Short mmCIF file of C-alpha atoms and ligand atoms in Angstrom, two decimals:
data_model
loop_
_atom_site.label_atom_id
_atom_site.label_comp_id
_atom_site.label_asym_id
_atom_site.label_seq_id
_atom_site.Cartn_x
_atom_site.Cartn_y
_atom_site.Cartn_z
CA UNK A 153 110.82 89.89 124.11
CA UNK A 154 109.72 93.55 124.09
CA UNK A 155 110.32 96.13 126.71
CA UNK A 156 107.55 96.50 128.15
CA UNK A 157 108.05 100.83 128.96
CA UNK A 158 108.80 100.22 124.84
CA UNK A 159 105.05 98.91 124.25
CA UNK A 160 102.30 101.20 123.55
CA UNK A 161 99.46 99.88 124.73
CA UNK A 162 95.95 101.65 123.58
CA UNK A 163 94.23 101.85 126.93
CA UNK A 164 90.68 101.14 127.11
CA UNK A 165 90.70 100.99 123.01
CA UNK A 166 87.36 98.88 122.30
CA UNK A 167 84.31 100.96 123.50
CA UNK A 168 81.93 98.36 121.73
CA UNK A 169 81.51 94.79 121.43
CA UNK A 170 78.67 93.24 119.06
CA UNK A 171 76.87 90.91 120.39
CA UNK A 172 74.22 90.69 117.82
CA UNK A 173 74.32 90.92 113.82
CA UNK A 174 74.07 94.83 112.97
CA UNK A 175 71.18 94.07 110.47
CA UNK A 176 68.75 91.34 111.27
CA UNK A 177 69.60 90.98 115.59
CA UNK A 178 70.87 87.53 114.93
CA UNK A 179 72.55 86.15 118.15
CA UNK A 180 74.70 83.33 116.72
CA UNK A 181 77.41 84.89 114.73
CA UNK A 182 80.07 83.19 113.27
CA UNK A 183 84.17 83.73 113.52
CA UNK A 184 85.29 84.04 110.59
CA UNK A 185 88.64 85.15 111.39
CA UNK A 186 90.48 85.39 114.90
CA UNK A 187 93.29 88.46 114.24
CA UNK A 188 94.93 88.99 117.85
CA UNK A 189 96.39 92.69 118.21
CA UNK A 190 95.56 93.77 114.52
CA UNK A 191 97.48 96.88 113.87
CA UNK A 192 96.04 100.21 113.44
CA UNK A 193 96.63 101.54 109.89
CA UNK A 194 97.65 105.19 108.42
CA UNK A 195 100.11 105.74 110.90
CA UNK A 196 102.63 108.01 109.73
CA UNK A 197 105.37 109.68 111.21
CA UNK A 198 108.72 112.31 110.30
CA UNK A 199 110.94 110.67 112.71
CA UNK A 200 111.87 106.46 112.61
CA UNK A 201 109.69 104.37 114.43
CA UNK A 202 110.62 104.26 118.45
CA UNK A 203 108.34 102.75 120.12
CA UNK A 204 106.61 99.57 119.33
CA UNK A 205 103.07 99.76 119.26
CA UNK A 206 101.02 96.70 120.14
CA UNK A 207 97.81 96.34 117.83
CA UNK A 208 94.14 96.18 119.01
CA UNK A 209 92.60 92.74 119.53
CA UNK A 210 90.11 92.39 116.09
CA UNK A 211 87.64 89.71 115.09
CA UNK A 212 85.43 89.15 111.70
CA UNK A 213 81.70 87.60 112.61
CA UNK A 214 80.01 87.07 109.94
CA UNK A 215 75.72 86.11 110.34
CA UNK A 216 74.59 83.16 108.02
CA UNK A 217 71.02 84.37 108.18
CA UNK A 218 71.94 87.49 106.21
CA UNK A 219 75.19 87.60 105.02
CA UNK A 220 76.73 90.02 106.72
CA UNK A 221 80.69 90.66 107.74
CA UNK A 222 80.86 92.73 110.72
CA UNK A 223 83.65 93.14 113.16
CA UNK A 224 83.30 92.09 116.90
CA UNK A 225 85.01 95.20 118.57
CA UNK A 226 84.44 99.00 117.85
CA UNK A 227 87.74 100.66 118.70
CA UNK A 228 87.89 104.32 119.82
CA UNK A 229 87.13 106.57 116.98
CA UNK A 230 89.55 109.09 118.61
CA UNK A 231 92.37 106.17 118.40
CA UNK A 232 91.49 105.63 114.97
CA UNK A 233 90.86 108.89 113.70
CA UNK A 234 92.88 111.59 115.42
CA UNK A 235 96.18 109.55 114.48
CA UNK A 236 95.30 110.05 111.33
CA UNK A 237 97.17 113.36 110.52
CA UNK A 238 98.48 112.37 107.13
CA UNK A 239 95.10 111.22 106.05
CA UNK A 240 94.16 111.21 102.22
CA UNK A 241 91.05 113.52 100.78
CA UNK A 242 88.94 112.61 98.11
CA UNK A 243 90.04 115.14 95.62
CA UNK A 244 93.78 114.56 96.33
CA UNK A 245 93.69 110.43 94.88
CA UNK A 246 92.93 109.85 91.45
CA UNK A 247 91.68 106.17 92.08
CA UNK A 248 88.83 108.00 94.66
CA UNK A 249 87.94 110.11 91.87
CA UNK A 250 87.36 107.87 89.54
CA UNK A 251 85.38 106.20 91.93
CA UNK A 252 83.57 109.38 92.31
CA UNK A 253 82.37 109.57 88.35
CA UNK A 254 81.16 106.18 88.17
CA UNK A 255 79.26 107.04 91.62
CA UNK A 256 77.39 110.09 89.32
CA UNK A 257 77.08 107.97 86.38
CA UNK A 258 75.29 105.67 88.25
CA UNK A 259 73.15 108.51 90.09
CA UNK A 260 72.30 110.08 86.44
CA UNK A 261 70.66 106.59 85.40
CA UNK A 262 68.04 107.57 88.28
CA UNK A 263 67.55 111.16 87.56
CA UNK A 264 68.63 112.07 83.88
CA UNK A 265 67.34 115.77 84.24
CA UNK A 266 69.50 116.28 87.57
CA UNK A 267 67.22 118.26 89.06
CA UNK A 268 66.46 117.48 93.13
CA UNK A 269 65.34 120.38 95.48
CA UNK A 270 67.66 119.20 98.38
CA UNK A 271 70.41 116.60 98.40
CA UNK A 272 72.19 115.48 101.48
CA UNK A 273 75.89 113.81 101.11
CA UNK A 274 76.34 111.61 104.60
CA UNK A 275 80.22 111.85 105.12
CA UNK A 276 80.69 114.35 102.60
CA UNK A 277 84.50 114.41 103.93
CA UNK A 278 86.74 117.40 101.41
CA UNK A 279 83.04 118.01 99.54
CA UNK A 280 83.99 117.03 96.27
CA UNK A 281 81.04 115.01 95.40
CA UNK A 282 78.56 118.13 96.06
CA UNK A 283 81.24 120.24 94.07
CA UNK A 284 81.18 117.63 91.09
CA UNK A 285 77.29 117.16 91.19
CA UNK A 286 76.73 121.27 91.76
CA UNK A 287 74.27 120.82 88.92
CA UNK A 288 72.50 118.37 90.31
CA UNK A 289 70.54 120.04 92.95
CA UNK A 290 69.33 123.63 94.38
CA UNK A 291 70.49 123.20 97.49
CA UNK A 292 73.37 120.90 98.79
CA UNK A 293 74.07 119.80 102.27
CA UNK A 294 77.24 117.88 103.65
CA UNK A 295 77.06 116.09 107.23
CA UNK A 296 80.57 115.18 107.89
CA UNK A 297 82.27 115.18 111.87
CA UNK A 298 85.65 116.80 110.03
CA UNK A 299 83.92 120.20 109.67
CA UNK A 300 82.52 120.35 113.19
CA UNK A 301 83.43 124.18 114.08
CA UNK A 302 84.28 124.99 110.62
CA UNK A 303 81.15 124.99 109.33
CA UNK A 304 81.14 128.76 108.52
CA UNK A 305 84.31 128.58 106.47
CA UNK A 306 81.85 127.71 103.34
CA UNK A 307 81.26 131.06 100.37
CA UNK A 308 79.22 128.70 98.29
CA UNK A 309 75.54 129.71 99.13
CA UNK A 310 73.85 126.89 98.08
CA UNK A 311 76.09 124.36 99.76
CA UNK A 312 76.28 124.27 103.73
CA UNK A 313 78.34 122.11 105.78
CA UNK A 314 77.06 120.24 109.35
CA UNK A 315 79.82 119.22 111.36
CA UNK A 316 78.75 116.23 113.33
CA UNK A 317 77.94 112.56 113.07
CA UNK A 318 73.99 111.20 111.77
CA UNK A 319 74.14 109.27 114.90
CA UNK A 320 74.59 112.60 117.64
CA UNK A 321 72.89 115.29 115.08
CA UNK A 322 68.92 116.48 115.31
CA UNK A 323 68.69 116.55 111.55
CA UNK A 324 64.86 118.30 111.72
CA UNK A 325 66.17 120.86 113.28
CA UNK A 326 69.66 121.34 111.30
CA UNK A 327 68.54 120.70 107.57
CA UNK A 328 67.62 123.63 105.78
CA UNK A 329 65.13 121.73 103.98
CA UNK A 330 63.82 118.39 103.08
CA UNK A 331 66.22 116.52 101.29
CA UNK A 332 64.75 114.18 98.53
CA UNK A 333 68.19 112.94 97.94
CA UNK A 334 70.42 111.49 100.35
CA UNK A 335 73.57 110.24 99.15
CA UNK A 336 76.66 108.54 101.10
CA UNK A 337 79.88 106.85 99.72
CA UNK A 338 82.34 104.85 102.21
CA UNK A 339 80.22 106.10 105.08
CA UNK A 340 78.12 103.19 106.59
CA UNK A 341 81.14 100.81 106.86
CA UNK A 342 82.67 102.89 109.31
CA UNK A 343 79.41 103.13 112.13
CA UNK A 344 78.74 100.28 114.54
CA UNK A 345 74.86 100.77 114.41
CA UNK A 346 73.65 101.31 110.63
CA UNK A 347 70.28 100.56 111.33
CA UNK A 348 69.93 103.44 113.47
CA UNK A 349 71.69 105.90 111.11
CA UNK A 350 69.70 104.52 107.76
CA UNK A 351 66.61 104.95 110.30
CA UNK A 352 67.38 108.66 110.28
CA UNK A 353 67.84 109.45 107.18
CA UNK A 354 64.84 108.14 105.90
CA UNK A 355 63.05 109.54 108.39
CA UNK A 356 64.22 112.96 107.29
CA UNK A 357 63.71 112.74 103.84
CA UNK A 358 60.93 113.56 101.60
CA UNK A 359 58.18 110.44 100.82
CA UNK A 360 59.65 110.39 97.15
CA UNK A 361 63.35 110.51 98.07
CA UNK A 362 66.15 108.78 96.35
CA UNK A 363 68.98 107.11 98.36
CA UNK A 364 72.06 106.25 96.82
CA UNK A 365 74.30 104.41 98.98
CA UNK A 366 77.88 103.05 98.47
CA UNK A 367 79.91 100.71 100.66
CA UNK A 368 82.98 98.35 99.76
CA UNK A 369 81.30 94.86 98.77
CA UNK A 370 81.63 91.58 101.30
CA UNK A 371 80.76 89.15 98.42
CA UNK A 372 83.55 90.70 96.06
CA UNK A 373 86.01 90.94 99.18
CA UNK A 374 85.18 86.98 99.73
CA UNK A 375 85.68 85.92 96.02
CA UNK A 376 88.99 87.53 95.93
CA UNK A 377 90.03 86.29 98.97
CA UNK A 378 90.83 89.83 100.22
CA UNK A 379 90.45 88.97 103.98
CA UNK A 380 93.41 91.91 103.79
CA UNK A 381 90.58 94.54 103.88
CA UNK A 382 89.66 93.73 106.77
CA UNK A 383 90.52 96.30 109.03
CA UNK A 384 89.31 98.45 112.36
CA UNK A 385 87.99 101.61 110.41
CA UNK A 386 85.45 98.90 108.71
CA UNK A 387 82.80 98.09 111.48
CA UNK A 388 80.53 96.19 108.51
CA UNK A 389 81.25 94.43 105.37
CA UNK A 390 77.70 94.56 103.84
CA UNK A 391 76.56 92.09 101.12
CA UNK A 392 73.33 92.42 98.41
CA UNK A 393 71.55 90.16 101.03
CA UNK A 394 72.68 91.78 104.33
CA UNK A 395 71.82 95.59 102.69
CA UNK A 396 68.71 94.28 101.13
CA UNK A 397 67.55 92.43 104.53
CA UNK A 398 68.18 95.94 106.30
CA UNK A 399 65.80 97.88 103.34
CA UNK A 400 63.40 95.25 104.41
CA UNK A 401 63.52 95.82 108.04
CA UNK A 402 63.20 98.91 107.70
CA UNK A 403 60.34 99.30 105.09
CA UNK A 404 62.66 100.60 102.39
CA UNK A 405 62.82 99.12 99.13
CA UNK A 406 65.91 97.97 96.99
CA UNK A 407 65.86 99.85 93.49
CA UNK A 408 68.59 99.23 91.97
CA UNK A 409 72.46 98.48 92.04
CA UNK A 410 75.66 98.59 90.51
CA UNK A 411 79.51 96.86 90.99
CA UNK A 412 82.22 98.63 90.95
CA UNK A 413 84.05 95.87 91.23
CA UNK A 414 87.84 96.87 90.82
CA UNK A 415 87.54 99.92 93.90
CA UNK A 416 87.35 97.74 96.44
CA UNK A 417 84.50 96.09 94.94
CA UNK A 418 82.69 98.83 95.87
CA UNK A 419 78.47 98.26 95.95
CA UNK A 420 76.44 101.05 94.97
CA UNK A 421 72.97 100.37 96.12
CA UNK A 422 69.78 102.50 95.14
CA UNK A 423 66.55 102.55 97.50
CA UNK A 424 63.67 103.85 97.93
CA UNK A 425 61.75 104.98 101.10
CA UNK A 426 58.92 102.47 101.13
CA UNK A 427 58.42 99.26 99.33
CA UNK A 428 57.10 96.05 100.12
CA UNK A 429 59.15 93.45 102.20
CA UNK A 430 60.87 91.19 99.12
CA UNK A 431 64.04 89.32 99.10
CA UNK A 432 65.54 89.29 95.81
CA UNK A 433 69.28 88.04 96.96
CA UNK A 434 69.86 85.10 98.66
CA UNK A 435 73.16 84.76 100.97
CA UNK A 436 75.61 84.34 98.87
CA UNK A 437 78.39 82.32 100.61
CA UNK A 438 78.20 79.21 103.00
CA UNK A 439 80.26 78.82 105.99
CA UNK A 440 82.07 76.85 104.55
CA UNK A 441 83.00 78.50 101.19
CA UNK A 442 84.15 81.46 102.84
CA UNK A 443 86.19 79.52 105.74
CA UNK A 444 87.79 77.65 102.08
CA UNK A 445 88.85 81.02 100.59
CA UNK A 446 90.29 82.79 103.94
CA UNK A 447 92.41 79.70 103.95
CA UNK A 448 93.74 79.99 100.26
CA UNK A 449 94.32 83.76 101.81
CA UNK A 450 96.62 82.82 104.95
CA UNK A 451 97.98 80.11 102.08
CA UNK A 452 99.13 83.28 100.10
CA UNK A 453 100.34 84.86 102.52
CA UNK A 454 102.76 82.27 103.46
CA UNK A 455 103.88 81.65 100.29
CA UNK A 456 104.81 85.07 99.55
CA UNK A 457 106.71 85.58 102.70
CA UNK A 458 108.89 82.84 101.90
CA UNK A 459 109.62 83.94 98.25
CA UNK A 460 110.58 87.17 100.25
CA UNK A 461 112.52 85.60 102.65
CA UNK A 462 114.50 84.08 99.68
CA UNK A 463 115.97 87.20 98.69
CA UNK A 464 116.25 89.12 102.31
CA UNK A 465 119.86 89.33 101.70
CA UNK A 466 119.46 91.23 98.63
CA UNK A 467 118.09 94.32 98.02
CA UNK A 468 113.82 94.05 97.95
CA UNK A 469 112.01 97.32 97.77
CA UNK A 470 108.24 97.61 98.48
CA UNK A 471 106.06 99.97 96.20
CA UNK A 472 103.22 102.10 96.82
CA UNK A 473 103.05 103.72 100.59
CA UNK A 474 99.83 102.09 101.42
CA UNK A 475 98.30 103.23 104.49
CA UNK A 476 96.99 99.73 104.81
CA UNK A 477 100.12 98.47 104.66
CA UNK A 478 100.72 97.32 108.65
CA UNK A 479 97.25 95.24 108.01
CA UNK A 480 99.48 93.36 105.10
CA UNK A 481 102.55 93.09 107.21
CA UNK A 482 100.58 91.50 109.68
CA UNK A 483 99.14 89.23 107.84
CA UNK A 484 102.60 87.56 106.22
CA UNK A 485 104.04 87.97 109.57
CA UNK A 486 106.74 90.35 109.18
CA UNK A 487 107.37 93.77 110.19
CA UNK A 488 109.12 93.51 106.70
CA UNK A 489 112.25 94.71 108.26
CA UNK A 490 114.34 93.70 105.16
CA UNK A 491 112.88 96.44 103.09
CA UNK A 492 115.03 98.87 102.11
CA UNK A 493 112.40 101.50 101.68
CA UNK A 494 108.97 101.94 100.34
CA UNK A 495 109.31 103.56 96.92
CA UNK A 496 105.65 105.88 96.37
CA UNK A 497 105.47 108.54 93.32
CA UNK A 498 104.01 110.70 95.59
CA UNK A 499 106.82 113.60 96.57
CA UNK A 500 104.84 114.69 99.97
CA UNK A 501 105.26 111.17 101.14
CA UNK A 502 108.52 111.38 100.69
CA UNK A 503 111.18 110.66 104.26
CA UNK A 504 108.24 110.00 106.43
CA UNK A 505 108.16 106.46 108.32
CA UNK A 506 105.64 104.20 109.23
CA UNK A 507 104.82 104.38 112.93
CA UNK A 508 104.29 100.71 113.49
CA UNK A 509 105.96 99.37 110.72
CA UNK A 510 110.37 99.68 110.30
CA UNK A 511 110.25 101.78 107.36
CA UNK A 512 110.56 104.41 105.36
CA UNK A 513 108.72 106.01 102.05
CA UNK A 514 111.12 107.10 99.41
CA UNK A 515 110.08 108.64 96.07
CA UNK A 516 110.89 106.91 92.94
CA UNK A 517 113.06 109.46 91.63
CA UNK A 518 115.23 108.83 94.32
CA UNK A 519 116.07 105.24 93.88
CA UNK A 520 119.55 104.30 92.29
CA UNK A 521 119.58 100.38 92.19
CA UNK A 522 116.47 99.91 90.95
CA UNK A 523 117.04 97.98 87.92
CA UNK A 524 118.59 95.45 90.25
CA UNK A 525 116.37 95.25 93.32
CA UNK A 526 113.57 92.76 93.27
CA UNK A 527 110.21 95.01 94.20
CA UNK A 528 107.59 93.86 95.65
CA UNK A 529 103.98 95.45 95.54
CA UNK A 530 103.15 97.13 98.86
CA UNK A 531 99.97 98.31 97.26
CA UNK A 532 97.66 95.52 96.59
CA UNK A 533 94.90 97.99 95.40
CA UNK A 534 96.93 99.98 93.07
CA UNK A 535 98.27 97.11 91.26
CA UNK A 536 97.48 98.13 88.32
CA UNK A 537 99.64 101.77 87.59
CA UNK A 538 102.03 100.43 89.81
CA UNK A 539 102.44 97.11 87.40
CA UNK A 540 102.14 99.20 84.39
CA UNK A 541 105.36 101.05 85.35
CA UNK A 542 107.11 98.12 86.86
CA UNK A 543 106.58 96.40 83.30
CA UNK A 544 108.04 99.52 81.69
CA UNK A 545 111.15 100.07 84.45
CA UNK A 546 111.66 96.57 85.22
CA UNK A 547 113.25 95.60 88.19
CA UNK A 548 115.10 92.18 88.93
CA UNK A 549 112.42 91.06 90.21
CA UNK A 550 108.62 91.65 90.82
CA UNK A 551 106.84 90.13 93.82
CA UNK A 552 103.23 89.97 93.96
CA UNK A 553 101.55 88.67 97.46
CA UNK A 554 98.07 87.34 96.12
CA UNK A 555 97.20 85.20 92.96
CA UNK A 556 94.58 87.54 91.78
CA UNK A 557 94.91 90.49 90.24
ZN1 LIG B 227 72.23 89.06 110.12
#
């Protein structure tokens, strides 16, 4: 049993609790998955892990009217956010650029002379999307709350910057113009009310404005059984019925979409501001089939903590510093103590600790036993480099915790 003066506990953490489904009011929502004091992830520390922090009580609903995932407490953004110190930006990972260029490619097929008068990025976060799509428009605007009181710091004249949230911003009165394009990637999954923010936007944009939207995928999430990504930063899991259902409501229409389907399945959805009401996707998972494949999850998950546990008294290194790696940990039920270290290729990672988790990053170049370690992938959703040079430096062993790759 834990000291208790050794327990953090996040005081008055959840400032929300749903009691409705986030698109179409539905009262009966379903729990899809009970997680008792979840952890909070991209904690990272220079000094070894002290204290013990408790995790935040979590639960996935999910509404069978219109498919969406949604999570049943909103926990402090300031808890969530401020720890963050170590936090990634977009132009720093390769895998969120990439993401990035198939985000324009798919904007192009909408526009092919890439000419708008006005486009808006929603949660614009380092601005490299406006930088990349400079072309694209005369005037470019980024809404982001990481450059409230540093909005000045900008030289570009065509781009400004609007510190603040959709939700707590007068956009007629900020915007320099009209925008006829409003953009957002990884945005909406993060805001307990999307209704209200979509409601907004549209509201401020011109009567022939595009909207290009993108948000990690609940359907892909389910067929994978990546119950994993569920986490506290990610207030909605939409789906093509849930999104579509929300267009609907709020007199939008549904253009167009496209799967990214290995970045997080992310779902790239194109609207319209008006359209008439039409349901083109049916929900696509019962009860029942998604209850099926978060137990073939929690199946994995056992399984691959008792391969682990079959070699805890050799050495087993993880790869690939994930910052949702205490989410994983959780889930096997292990603080993974017999770790040696995390091995990451990244050299700034390198000697800092996980503040809820027993362990440390180390960079590859560092590691001497290697060849006769068994490794096993901290990383789920950089599998594939870190495979590629685990098949070409191969350890003892390899250790993967899901089926699918
Ligand atoms: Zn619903």
């Amino acid at each position: 049993m834990m000291h208790k003066d050794m327990c953090i506990q996040y005081k008055d953490a959840v400032i929300n609790k749903r009691t409705q489904c986030s698109v179409c009011d539905n009262r009966e929502l379903i729990e899809i998955m009970n997680m008792p004091e979840l952890p909070i992830t991209g904690l990272f520390s220079k000094e070894k892990q002290k204290d013990s922090f408790s995790g935040i009580d979590q639960s996935l609903l999910w509404c069978s009217k219109c498919g969406q995932g949604q999570l049943l407490n909103q926990v402090n953004p300031e808890i969530l956010y401020d720890s963050q110190k170590y936090t990634f930006r977009t132009s720093l990972s390769s895998t969120a650029q990439q993401g990035t260029k198939v985000f324009i490619d798919y904007l192009r097929e909408f526009v092919p002379d890439e000419k708008f008068n006005c486009i808006i990025d929603v949660g614009c976060n380092d601005l490299y999307l406006l930088h990349e799509i400079k072309s694209f428009g005369k005037v470019r605007i980024g809404l982001d709350p990481i450059w409230t009181s540093q909005e000045n710091n900008i030289k570009d004249s065509d781009l400004h910057v609007i510190g603040g949230t959709v939700e707590e911003t007068d956009l007629d009165k900020v915007l320099p113009c009209k925008p006829d394009c409003i953009l957002s990637r990884h945005t909406l999954e993060h805001i307990f009310d999307p209704q209200l923010v979509l409601e907004k936007l549209i509201d401020c944009a011109t009567d022939d404005a595009l909207f290009l939207f993108e948000i990690p995928g609940f359907d892909s999430l389910i067929t994978r059984g990546r119950f994993d990504q569920v986490f506290h930063e990610h207030l909605q899991y939409f789906s093509l019925s849930s999104f579509e259902a929300l267009l609907n409501k709020l007199g939008a229409k549904l253009i167009g979409y496209h799967e990214n389907y290995h970045n997080w399945g992310a779902l790239m959805i194109a609207f319209r501001k008006k359209g008439a009401a039409h349901r083109n996707f049916n929900v696509a998972f019962t009860r029942e089939d998604i209850e099926w494949r978060r137990d073939l999850f929690f199946c994995q998950m056992d399984n691959a903590r008792k391969t682990l546990y079959e070699f805890k008294n050799t050495n087993i290194y993880g790869y690939g510093a994930a910052l949702m790696l205490p989410v994983l940990a959780y889930h096997l039920k292990s603080d993974l103590s017999f770790i040696k270290a995390v091995i990451d290729d990244d050299k700034d990672k390198e000697g800092f600790f996980y503040t809820n988790l027993p362990l440390q990053v180390k960079h590859s170049g560092s590691i001497e036993d290697f060849y006769s370690s068994t490794v096993f992938v901290t990383a789920i959703d950089n599998v594939k480099p870190i495979m590629l040079k685990l098949l070409q430096n191969r350890p003892k062993h390899i250790i993967y915790p899901l089926h699918i790759i």
